Amino acid sequence: MMNPLFKTLFAALACGLAGSPAAVLATPRQVYPVTTEKTQLVYTVGEDGKLIFRYYGPRLHDVDQFSRTKGYNRPDCRREANYEAYPAFGMGYVTEPALSMVNADGSLITELAFEGCEQTTEAGVEHTVFTLRDRVQPLRVQLHVEAYQAEDVVAQWAVIENLGRGEVTLQRVYSSFMNFRANAYYLTHFYGTWASEMKCIEERLEPGFKVIESKKGIRTTQSENASFILSLDAPAQENSGRCIGGALAWSGNYKLSFEVDERDHLSLLAGINPFLSAYTLGRGERFETPKMIYTYSAEGQGEVSRNFHDWARKYSLHAGMSERPVLLNSWEGTYFDFDEKVLTDMMDDAAALGIELFVLDDGWFGNKYPRNSDKMGLGDWQVNSRKLPRGLQYLIDHAKSKGLKFGIWIEPEMVNPKSELAERHPDWIVQSPGREQITMRNQLLLDLTNPAVREFVWKVVDDLLTAHPDIAYIKWDANRHVEQVGSTYLPDDRQTHFWVDYTRGLYSIYQRIREKYPDVMLQACASGGGRVDYGSLQYHDEFWTSDNTDALQRIYMQYATNLIYPPMATASHVSASPGHQTGIITPLKFRFDVAMSGRLGMELQPKNMSETEKAFAREAIVNYKTHIRELVTRGDLYRLISPYACTNNHAANMLVSKDKSKAVLFAYCTGFNRRGVRPTIHLHGLDAAKRYRLTEINKISPRKSFWGDGEVFDGEYLKEVGVELQIARQYESAVFLIEEVK
Ligand code: DGJ
């Protein structure tokens, strides 16, 4: 419950409504700041009674000065032409609208006037609600802004309410609008495809639109991610410059559109993709958009990432402060080809390596249509009795006897046409009348807009966890996107609701799981990289970053992923060499050194490892558990050398404890270098006055990667002079512990 002491009514009913703009003239203008410890958003009410977006930047000493700010004059008529806080279509076309709709009487115009603002603060989060009303139609819009004080993060979203008797149809309903003014805009965004997700690129925004979007319905982050870093005036730097990070908390279709307009302002719209997504609201119904999350830093993109990570750990990542177990996943070790013995042997080997959790991947279910390949059985969630005659419990008990937790793979939103489920419930499949059902990875999608299907999906999880309460971890996969869209459940005039209702349906299942099973770990897999967003992460403990486990590729992907999402949620596995996706041969040390900068796991057949390799793996896992895991979980990430920008083929980053007493440095050589080239790494993030001992770990030879290995330096030296590492050949790497010496 909200503490009434904190409740401040800023201003209410500041204006008359419906057709009386004269009543809203406010002199001086009312100023509404939204504030975090270091940043601020400022809104004012314009002469025309509209809520205007004024500012997002460092916290100001005197926001009242905005009461004197002049609005922009439209050259072609005597009205103000401001950037509204939540622009609607119809009266004064300044930017692309955040909201457009068909009203109950068929008219197309929406005109939102400010009605009031209420602000409350609770547990470090200031929540502001601006209420806006249409001047003619019975429509209320509430613009919500949450300000997370300590993390310098803000979340924006909108709630649209139909207060009339007739139906209205929302044509577009974005979560957030923002406007920036700078001399140049540089956008870092993410792109890729399966096995190559989350590559990043920075580009200068020129006049016109730049759009990042997905229309794939599910697995929407595989090609582009609904997040970005925007740098004002100059390309983004790690430790200086004005940067804004943004991330949409939504796992369905999304659209982020950046427009450099005729005034050279940059306008940003972010939210659900309006594409074929008109949404009808009946009498009294409301529509709540997902949250758009922002953070601002005047000290470069490094702080943007750290703010996101802090915020996620506290508010938007399940069990965000808990350490994750080191796991072995069966997929790349056995694929579909296993029996009880193969799995129990793997568990024995895993336990001997120091692994804490064994995850049984795809292939354990289906009898009439045994799941021995991806061609059949999906949807039939009964244990395959030929492969596993003693059932799952036998495996779980074996894991337990070895001191391992047990996890399992499911893909409950999907079905193979060759399955008992498809035979029983053909109407549950997403389909369009008369159209061919085109499979992807031999599978079709179940229609989560249908409550009966949602119940089925929930039961897949609930039955598993009821029958086997010791299952500690679920890997939730989703290996196709939406095509031939259509629902046999939704009425004909509501088919465009599919995209939104699917995602809401999915979230309602996650919600149920979280209520009943708060301690079960969930991985958002979705083919790898397909559900990496803050909508899904609030229910999940981690995401599967990519099916590509090649360590060299992972350096690039993990660098980009961790610009927005925390390392502790970035599942990162040591797999076999040559890599199954790339065929590249890499040393085991390199693979471990890369995987240990995220949530460490292994994904190979331990039987195929030599004794020397096993000994190295054992030692690396002990190092991870003893020194590194706490830093991956709760530490601050400092990127020191970007693999994208480095001219001499290196990459480096560091995780530093909050009290700056301990850190771990990871450094990698990503390509061939000419003789004599060595990276000098400036260690940002330490305390200049503290003294630190550097100790190399995960060593494979007595050779020192740094002459100062074992010696003590102060934080100032390590930052300003830096360390020069002897890692010059491709796939050489080094990991150093940096510990305060008192
Ligand atoms: C795709 C996932 O990303 C893989 O890790 C694995 O679980 C397969 N699906 C199993 O079919």
GROMACS .gro file of N, CA, C and O in nm, residues 104-173:
model
  280
  104ALA      N    1  -1.594   0.662  -3.177
  104ALA     CA    2  -1.721   0.588  -3.189
  104ALA      C    3  -1.809   0.648  -3.299
  104ALA      O    4  -1.883   0.576  -3.366
  105ASP      N    5  -1.799   0.779  -3.321
  105ASP     CA    6  -1.883   0.841  -3.425
  105ASP      C    7  -1.814   0.840  -3.561
  105ASP      O    8  -1.860   0.905  -3.654
  106GLY      N    9  -1.704   0.771  -3.572
  106GLY     CA   10  -1.635   0.760  -3.701
  106GLY      C   11  -1.534   0.870  -3.725
  106GLY      O   12  -1.457   0.864  -3.821
  107SER      N   13  -1.531   0.970  -3.640
  107SER     CA   14  -1.435   1.079  -3.662
  107SER      C   15  -1.294   1.032  -3.626
  107SER      O   16  -1.276   0.938  -3.549
  108LEU      N   17  -1.194   1.102  -3.682
  108LEU     CA   18  -1.056   1.053  -3.675
  108LEU      C   19  -0.966   1.136  -3.586
  108LEU      O   20  -0.847   1.109  -3.576
  109ILE      N   21  -1.024   1.238  -3.523
  109ILE     CA   22  -0.937   1.333  -3.452
  109ILE      C   23  -0.939   1.309  -3.301
  109ILE      O   24  -1.043   1.281  -3.243
  110THR      N   25  -0.821   1.323  -3.244
  110THR     CA   26  -0.806   1.315  -3.099
  110THR      C   27  -0.732   1.440  -3.057
  110THR      O   28  -0.634   1.479  -3.121
  111GLU      N   29  -0.777   1.505  -2.952
  111GLU     CA   30  -0.708   1.626  -2.904
  111GLU      C   31  -0.701   1.619  -2.753
  111GLU      O   32  -0.802   1.634  -2.684
  112LEU      N   33  -0.582   1.595  -2.703
  112LEU     CA   34  -0.567   1.569  -2.560
  112LEU      C   35  -0.528   1.695  -2.485
  112LEU      O   36  -0.425   1.756  -2.513
  113ALA      N   37  -0.613   1.733  -2.389
  113ALA     CA   38  -0.582   1.849  -2.305
  113ALA      C   39  -0.545   1.800  -2.166
  113ALA      O   40  -0.596   1.699  -2.118
  114PHE      N   41  -0.456   1.875  -2.104
  114PHE     CA   42  -0.410   1.840  -1.969
  114PHE      C   43  -0.524   1.855  -1.869
  114PHE      O   44  -0.595   1.955  -1.868
  115GLU      N   45  -0.539   1.754  -1.784
  115GLU     CA   46  -0.643   1.763  -1.682
  115GLU      C   47  -0.584   1.768  -1.542
  115GLU      O   48  -0.635   1.838  -1.455
  116GLY      N   49  -0.478   1.696  -1.519
  116GLY     CA   50  -0.420   1.697  -1.384
  116GLY      C   51  -0.296   1.611  -1.377
  116GLY      O   52  -0.265   1.537  -1.470
  117CYS      N   53  -0.227   1.624  -1.265
  117CYS     CA   54  -0.105   1.545  -1.248
  117CYS      C   55  -0.097   1.502  -1.103
  117CYS      O   56  -0.115   1.583  -1.012
  118GLU      N   57  -0.071   1.376  -1.083
  118GLU     CA   58  -0.061   1.324  -0.947
  118GLU      C   59   0.074   1.255  -0.933
  118GLU      O   60   0.115   1.181  -1.023
  119GLN      N   61   0.139   1.280  -0.820
  119GLN     CA   62   0.273   1.224  -0.804
  119GLN      C   63   0.285   1.160  -0.667
  119GLN      O   64   0.248   1.220  -0.567
  120THR      N   65   0.334   1.038  -0.665
  120THR     CA   66   0.353   0.967  -0.538
  120THR      C   67   0.494   0.907  -0.538
  120THR      O   68   0.548   0.878  -0.644
  121THR      N   69   0.548   0.889  -0.418
  121THR     CA   70   0.681   0.825  -0.412
  121THR      C   71   0.677   0.712  -0.312
  121THR      O   72   0.622   0.727  -0.203
  122GLU      N   73   0.729   0.599  -0.352
  122GLU     CA   74   0.731   0.485  -0.263
  122GLU      C   75   0.854   0.400  -0.293
  122GLU      O   76   0.880   0.367  -0.409
  123ALA      N   77   0.927   0.368  -0.189
  123ALA     CA   78   1.042   0.277  -0.198
  123ALA      C   79   1.135   0.311  -0.314
  123ALA      O   80   1.169   0.226  -0.396
  124GLY      N   81   1.172   0.437  -0.323
  124GLY     CA   82   1.271   0.475  -0.423
  124GLY      C   83   1.219   0.492  -0.564
  124GLY      O   84   1.297   0.511  -0.657
  125VAL      N   85   1.085   0.486  -0.581
  125VAL     CA   86   1.029   0.504  -0.715
  125VAL      C   87   0.924   0.615  -0.709
  125VAL      O   88   0.825   0.606  -0.636
  126GLU      N   89   0.948   0.721  -0.784
  126GLU     CA   90   0.851   0.830  -0.794
  126GLU      C   91   0.759   0.799  -0.913
  126GLU      O   92   0.807   0.773  -1.023
  127HIS      N   93   0.630   0.799  -0.888
  127HIS     CA   94   0.534   0.763  -0.993
  127HIS      C   95   0.448   0.886  -1.025
  127HIS      O   96   0.376   0.936  -0.940
  128THR      N   97   0.457   0.932  -1.147
  128THR     CA   98   0.380   1.049  -1.190
  128THR      C   99   0.274   1.003  -1.289
  128THR      O  100   0.304   0.927  -1.381
  129VAL      N  101   0.152   1.051  -1.269
  129VAL     CA  102   0.045   1.019  -1.364
  129VAL      C  103  -0.013   1.150  -1.417
  129VAL      O  104  -0.068   1.230  -1.342
  130PHE      N  105   0.007   1.172  -1.545
  130PHE     CA  106  -0.056   1.288  -1.609
  130PHE      C  107  -0.189   1.241  -1.668
  130PHE      O  108  -0.192   1.143  -1.743
  131THR      N  109  -0.296   1.312  -1.634
  131THR     CA  110  -0.425   1.276  -1.693
  131THR      C  111  -0.459   1.375  -1.803
  131THR      O  112  -0.453   1.497  -1.784
  132LEU      N  113  -0.492   1.321  -1.918
  132LEU     CA  114  -0.527   1.401  -2.035
  132LEU      C  115  -0.666   1.359  -2.080
  132LEU      O  116  -0.705   1.243  -2.063
  133ARG      N  117  -0.741   1.453  -2.135
  133ARG     CA  118  -0.874   1.418  -2.186
  133ARG      C  119  -0.895   1.477  -2.323
  133ARG      O  120  -0.849   1.588  -2.351
  134ASP      N  121  -0.969   1.404  -2.404
  134ASP     CA  122  -1.004   1.459  -2.535
  134ASP      C  123  -1.104   1.573  -2.515
  134ASP      O  124  -1.192   1.566  -2.429
  135ARG      N  125  -1.087   1.676  -2.597
  135ARG     CA  126  -1.174   1.793  -2.579
  135ARG      C  127  -1.315   1.770  -2.628
  135ARG      O  128  -1.406   1.845  -2.595
  136VAL      N  129  -1.335   1.670  -2.712
  136VAL     CA  130  -1.468   1.647  -2.769
  136VAL      C  131  -1.521   1.507  -2.736
  136VAL      O  132  -1.636   1.491  -2.697
  137GLN      N  133  -1.436   1.409  -2.750
  137GLN     CA  134  -1.479   1.269  -2.734
  137GLN      C  135  -1.464   1.222  -2.589
  137GLN      O  136  -1.380   1.273  -2.516
  138PRO      N  137  -1.545   1.123  -2.551
  138PRO     CA  138  -1.533   1.069  -2.414
  138PRO      C  139  -1.412   0.975  -2.402
  138PRO      O  140  -1.426   0.852  -2.408
  139LEU      N  141  -1.296   1.033  -2.389
  139LEU     CA  142  -1.173   0.954  -2.392
  139LEU      C  143  -1.075   1.010  -2.289
  139LEU      O  144  -1.051   1.131  -2.286
  140ARG      N  145  -1.021   0.923  -2.206
  140ARG     CA  146  -0.919   0.965  -2.110
  140ARG      C  147  -0.789   0.891  -2.140
  140ARG      O  148  -0.789   0.772  -2.169
  141VAL      N  149  -0.679   0.966  -2.132
  141VAL     CA  150  -0.547   0.905  -2.151
  141VAL      C  151  -0.465   0.937  -2.027
  141VAL      O  152  -0.460   1.053  -1.984
  142GLN      N  153  -0.402   0.837  -1.971
  142GLN     CA  154  -0.310   0.865  -1.860
  142GLN      C  155  -0.169   0.829  -1.904
  142GLN      O  156  -0.144   0.719  -1.956
  143LEU      N  157  -0.082   0.926  -1.886
  143LEU     CA  158   0.058   0.904  -1.920
  143LEU      C  159   0.132   0.880  -1.789
  143LEU      O  160   0.132   0.966  -1.700
  144HIS      N  161   0.189   0.763  -1.775
  144HIS     CA  162   0.259   0.726  -1.651
  144HIS      C  163   0.409   0.741  -1.670
  144HIS      O  164   0.462   0.702  -1.774
  145VAL      N  165   0.473   0.795  -1.568
  145VAL     CA  166   0.619   0.801  -1.570
  145VAL      C  167   0.669   0.756  -1.433
  145VAL      O  168   0.635   0.816  -1.331
  146GLU      N  169   0.746   0.648  -1.433
  146GLU     CA  170   0.808   0.604  -1.309
  146GLU      C  171   0.953   0.649  -1.311
  146GLU      O  172   1.022   0.630  -1.411
  147ALA      N  173   0.997   0.706  -1.199
  147ALA     CA  174   1.137   0.751  -1.191
  147ALA      C  175   1.206   0.669  -1.082
  147ALA      O  176   1.175   0.683  -0.964
  148TYR      N  177   1.297   0.584  -1.124
  148TYR     CA  178   1.372   0.499  -1.029
  148TYR      C  179   1.491   0.580  -0.982
  148TYR      O  180   1.587   0.602  -1.057
  149GLN      N  181   1.481   0.623  -0.856
  149GLN     CA  182   1.572   0.726  -0.805
  149GLN      C  183   1.718   0.688  -0.814
  149GLN      O  184   1.796   0.753  -0.881
  150ALA      N  185   1.755   0.581  -0.747
  150ALA     CA  186   1.897   0.549  -0.734
  150ALA      C  187   1.956   0.502  -0.866
  150ALA      O  188   2.075   0.519  -0.892
  151GLU      N  189   1.872   0.443  -0.952
  151GLU     CA  190   1.925   0.383  -1.075
  151GLU      C  191   1.926   0.481  -1.192
  151GLU      O  192   1.976   0.449  -1.301
  152ASP      N  193   1.865   0.600  -1.174
  152ASP     CA  194   1.855   0.699  -1.282
  152ASP      C  195   1.789   0.640  -1.407
  152ASP      O  196   1.835   0.661  -1.521
  153VAL      N  197   1.682   0.568  -1.382
  153VAL     CA  198   1.605   0.507  -1.491
  153VAL      C  199   1.463   0.562  -1.485
  153VAL      O  200   1.411   0.588  -1.376
  154VAL      N  201   1.402   0.584  -1.600
  154VAL     CA  202   1.260   0.619  -1.602
  154VAL      C  203   1.185   0.522  -1.693
  154VAL      O  204   1.241   0.473  -1.791
  155ALA      N  205   1.060   0.495  -1.657
  155ALA     CA  206   0.974   0.410  -1.740
  155ALA      C  207   0.851   0.491  -1.777
  155ALA      O  208   0.797   0.564  -1.694
  156GLN      N  209   0.812   0.482  -1.902
  156GLN     CA  210   0.693   0.554  -1.948
  156GLN      C  211   0.596   0.458  -2.010
  156GLN      O  212   0.635   0.367  -2.084
  157TRP      N  213   0.466   0.479  -1.985
  157TRP     CA  214   0.364   0.404  -2.056
  157TRP      C  215   0.233   0.480  -2.053
  157TRP      O  216   0.221   0.580  -1.982
  158ALA      N  217   0.136   0.435  -2.130
  158ALA     CA  218   0.010   0.507  -2.141
  158ALA      C  219  -0.107   0.412  -2.118
  158ALA      O  220  -0.098   0.292  -2.148
  159VAL      N  221  -0.215   0.469  -2.064
  159VAL     CA  222  -0.339   0.393  -2.048
  159VAL      C  223  -0.449   0.472  -2.116
  159VAL      O  224  -0.470   0.590  -2.087
  160ILE      N  225  -0.517   0.408  -2.210
  160ILE     CA  226  -0.621   0.474  -2.288
  160ILE      C  227  -0.755   0.418  -2.240
  160ILE      O  228  -0.773   0.296  -2.235
  161GLU      N  229  -0.850   0.507  -2.207
  161GLU     CA  230  -0.979   0.458  -2.157
  161GLU      C  231  -1.092   0.511  -2.243
  161GLU      O  232  -1.104   0.633  -2.264
  162ASN      N  233  -1.175   0.422  -2.287
  162ASN     CA  234  -1.295   0.462  -2.362
  162ASN      C  235  -1.406   0.489  -2.261
  162ASN      O  236  -1.462   0.396  -2.203
  163LEU      N  237  -1.439   0.616  -2.242
  163LEU     CA  238  -1.540   0.650  -2.143
  163LEU      C  239  -1.680   0.659  -2.204
  163LEU      O  240  -1.777   0.692  -2.136
  164GLY      N  241  -1.688   0.632  -2.334
  164GLY     CA  242  -1.817   0.646  -2.402
  164GLY      C  243  -1.891   0.514  -2.413
  164GLY      O  244  -1.846   0.410  -2.363
  165ARG      N  245  -2.006   0.520  -2.482
  165ARG     CA  246  -2.088   0.398  -2.495
  165ARG      C  247  -2.048   0.315  -2.616
  165ARG      O  248  -2.059   0.194  -2.616
  166GLY      N  249  -2.004   0.384  -2.720
  166GLY     CA  250  -1.973   0.313  -2.844
  166GLY      C  251  -1.832   0.257  -2.845
  166GLY      O  252  -1.752   0.283  -2.753
  167GLU      N  253  -1.800   0.181  -2.949
  167GLU     CA  254  -1.666   0.124  -2.961
  167GLU      C  255  -1.571   0.222  -3.028
  167GLU      O  256  -1.610   0.290  -3.123
  168VAL      N  257  -1.448   0.224  -2.982
  168VAL     CA  258  -1.345   0.302  -3.050
  168VAL      C  259  -1.236   0.205  -3.096
  168VAL      O  260  -1.219   0.099  -3.035
  169THR      N  261  -1.166   0.241  -3.202
  169THR     CA  262  -1.059   0.151  -3.249
  169THR      C  263  -0.926   0.224  -3.249
  169THR      O  264  -0.909   0.326  -3.317
  170LEU      N  265  -0.834   0.170  -3.170
  170LEU     CA  266  -0.700   0.230  -3.164
  170LEU      C  267  -0.623   0.183  -3.287
  170LEU      O  268  -0.611   0.063  -3.312
  171GLN      N  269  -0.570   0.278  -3.362
  171GLN     CA  270  -0.491   0.242  -3.481
  171GLN      C  271  -0.343   0.235  -3.446
  171GLN      O  272  -0.267   0.161  -3.507
  172ARG      N  273  -0.302   0.317  -3.357
  172ARG     CA  274  -0.165   0.312  -3.305
  172ARG      C  275  -0.169   0.361  -3.162
  172ARG      O  276  -0.243   0.455  -3.129
  173VAL      N  277  -0.093   0.298  -3.077
  173VAL     CA  278  -0.095   0.335  -2.937
  173VAL      C  279   0.044   0.304  -2.879
  173VAL      O  280   0.070   0.198  -2.826
   0.00000   0.00000   0.00000
